[in-house]
Every structure is written in structure tokens, then in C-alpha cells.
Amino acid sequence: MSTRCFIAMSKDDINYQSIYCHHDGYDSGNGVGPTLRQYHNSESHAESLIALGDISYVQGETVCAYHRDRGDAWEQTQPRTTRSESELFALAKACDAEYLYLFKQSEWHTIKL
């Protein structure tokens, strides 16, 4: 069974952009959390990752994006915009995410859902 997560960033004080990640969403070892902090720890890296849309996995600098790498429809995999943290949390929970990784104030924050 996969550990699902959501990866998001604050666009301003109100709006958030987010994507779904299906595999290795945990915050230890080779999971998404340590990977984001080590390989994607800047605003430009976070923006580039989220711009890919939903992903199957991120391992180091390698990312398998559903649209780019598997040909899934962009309409189904594009980043989502929410207008509050509570709306972002609700969206992540609706996708059965166990973790939410939020790039805010120049660093990744881990939220266990």
C-alpha cells in the first residue's frame, strides 16, 4: 500500500497551489519529506515541482509526473489552487493523503494528517 501525500506551496497569504504524490509520502528515510528538504529546498524548486502536476513519486532529483511521463490528461493532473489552509487540508484528506508538505516562508513544513 502506498503512503500518499500532498505537496503544496503558499502563493501569498491566501492562495495555495498543490499536487498529489502517490508513493513514499512518509517523512523519514527515502520518503518525500526528506527528499523535498534535501533536493527541492527553494522556492524555484518547489514551483518547478508543483508545475508538473500530480506525480507518482519523487526520489532525489527524479520525478515521475503523471502527465509528462505517463501521458495522463492534464485536466486530471494539473496543480490545484485552494484559497485557505483549511481548504488545502480538506483537499489533501479527501485524497487519502497521510502527509501534507507545505513550502511556506522559504522552508518545507510537514503536517501529519
CSV table of C-alpha atoms in Angstrom, one decimal:
chain,number,residue,atom,x,y,z
A,1,MET,CA,0.0,0.0,0.0
A,2,SER,CA,1.3,3.5,-0.9
A,3,THR,CA,1.8,6.3,1.5
A,4,ARG,CA,0.1,9.2,-0.2
A,5,CYS,CA,0.9,12.9,0.3
A,6,PHE,CA,0.1,16.3,-0.9
A,7,ILE,CA,2.9,18.8,-1.9
A,8,ALA,CA,1.9,22.5,-1.7
A,9,MET,CA,3.2,26.0,-1.6
A,10,SER,CA,1.9,29.3,-0.4
A,11,LYS,CA,1.4,31.7,-3.3
A,12,ASP,CA,0.5,34.6,-1.0
A,13,ASP,CA,-1.3,34.8,2.3
A,14,ILE,CA,-4.5,33.4,0.8
A,15,ASN,CA,-3.8,31.1,-2.1
A,16,TYR,CA,-2.1,27.7,-2.2
A,17,GLN,CA,-1.1,25.5,-5.2
A,18,SER,CA,-0.8,21.8,-4.6
A,19,ILE,CA,-0.3,18.4,-6.2
A,20,TYR,CA,-0.8,14.8,-5.2
A,21,CYS,CA,2.0,12.3,-4.8
A,22,HIS,CA,1.1,8.6,-4.7
A,23,HIS,CA,4.3,6.9,-3.5
A,24,ASP,CA,6.6,7.2,-0.5
A,25,GLY,CA,4.9,10.1,1.1
A,26,TYR,CA,6.3,9.4,4.6
A,27,ASP,CA,8.6,11.8,6.4
A,28,SER,CA,11.6,9.6,7.0
A,29,GLY,CA,14.3,7.6,5.2
A,30,ASN,CA,13.9,8.0,1.4
A,31,GLY,CA,10.4,9.4,1.8
A,32,VAL,CA,9.0,12.6,0.2
A,33,GLY,CA,9.7,14.8,3.2
A,34,PRO,CA,13.5,14.3,3.4
A,35,THR,CA,13.7,14.4,-0.4
A,36,LEU,CA,12.0,17.8,-0.6
A,37,ARG,CA,14.2,19.2,2.1
A,38,GLN,CA,17.4,17.9,0.5
A,39,TYR,CA,16.7,18.3,-3.2
A,40,HIS,CA,13.9,20.7,-3.6
A,41,ASN,CA,14.5,23.2,-0.8
A,42,SER,CA,14.0,26.5,-2.6
A,43,GLU,CA,11.0,28.5,-3.9
A,44,SER,CA,12.1,27.9,-7.5
A,45,HIS,CA,12.5,24.1,-6.9
A,46,ALA,CA,9.1,24.0,-5.2
A,47,GLU,CA,7.4,25.9,-8.0
A,48,SER,CA,9.0,23.7,-10.7
A,49,LEU,CA,7.9,20.5,-8.9
A,50,ILE,CA,4.3,21.7,-8.4
A,51,ALA,CA,4.2,22.9,-12.0
A,52,LEU,CA,4.5,19.3,-13.2
A,53,GLY,CA,1.1,18.5,-11.7
A,54,ASP,CA,0.3,15.2,-9.9
A,55,ILE,CA,3.2,12.8,-9.5
A,56,SER,CA,3.7,9.2,-8.9
A,57,TYR,CA,6.9,9.7,-7.0
A,58,VAL,CA,9.9,11.9,-6.3
A,59,GLN,CA,13.2,10.3,-5.4
A,60,GLY,CA,16.1,12.7,-5.2
A,61,GLU,CA,16.0,14.8,-8.3
A,62,THR,CA,14.0,12.2,-10.2
A,63,VAL,CA,10.3,12.9,-10.6
A,64,CYS,CA,7.7,10.7,-12.3
A,65,ALA,CA,4.8,13.1,-13.3
A,66,TYR,CA,1.5,11.6,-14.5
A,67,HIS,CA,1.1,14.0,-17.4
A,68,ARG,CA,4.6,14.5,-18.5
A,69,ASP,CA,5.9,10.9,-18.1
A,70,ARG,CA,2.8,8.8,-18.4
A,71,GLY,CA,0.6,10.8,-20.7
A,72,ASP,CA,-2.3,11.2,-18.3
A,73,ALA,CA,-4.7,14.0,-19.1
A,74,TRP,CA,-3.6,17.4,-17.9
A,75,GLU,CA,-7.1,18.3,-16.8
A,76,GLN,CA,-7.0,15.4,-14.3
A,77,THR,CA,-3.4,16.0,-13.0
A,78,GLN,CA,-2.8,19.8,-13.1
A,79,PRO,CA,-2.0,21.7,-9.9
A,80,ARG,CA,-5.0,22.7,-7.7
A,81,THR,CA,-5.5,26.1,-6.2
A,82,THR,CA,-7.1,26.5,-2.9
A,83,ARG,CA,-8.0,29.7,-1.1
A,84,SER,CA,-7.2,28.8,2.5
A,85,GLU,CA,-5.1,26.4,4.6
A,86,SER,CA,-8.3,24.7,5.8
A,87,GLU,CA,-9.4,24.2,2.2
A,88,LEU,CA,-6.0,22.8,1.3
A,89,PHE,CA,-6.1,20.4,4.3
A,90,ALA,CA,-9.6,19.2,3.3
A,91,LEU,CA,-8.5,18.5,-0.3
A,92,ALA,CA,-5.4,16.5,0.9
A,93,LYS,CA,-7.6,14.5,3.3
A,94,ALA,CA,-10.1,13.8,0.5
A,95,CYS,CA,-7.3,12.2,-1.5
A,96,ASP,CA,-6.4,10.0,1.5
A,97,ALA,CA,-3.1,11.8,1.9
A,98,GLU,CA,-1.3,10.9,5.2
A,99,TYR,CA,1.1,13.9,5.0
A,100,LEU,CA,1.0,17.4,3.6
A,101,TYR,CA,4.3,19.1,2.7
A,102,LEU,CA,3.8,22.9,2.6
A,103,PHE,CA,6.5,25.2,1.3
A,104,LYS,CA,5.9,28.4,3.1
A,105,GLN,CA,8.2,31.2,4.4
A,106,SER,CA,11.2,29.7,2.5
A,107,GLU,CA,11.0,26.2,4.0
A,108,TRP,CA,9.1,22.9,4.0
A,109,HIS,CA,6.6,22.3,6.8
A,110,THR,CA,5.4,18.8,7.4
A,111,ILE,CA,1.8,18.3,8.5
A,112,LYS,CA,0.7,14.8,9.6
A,113,LEU,CA,-3.0,14.4,8.5
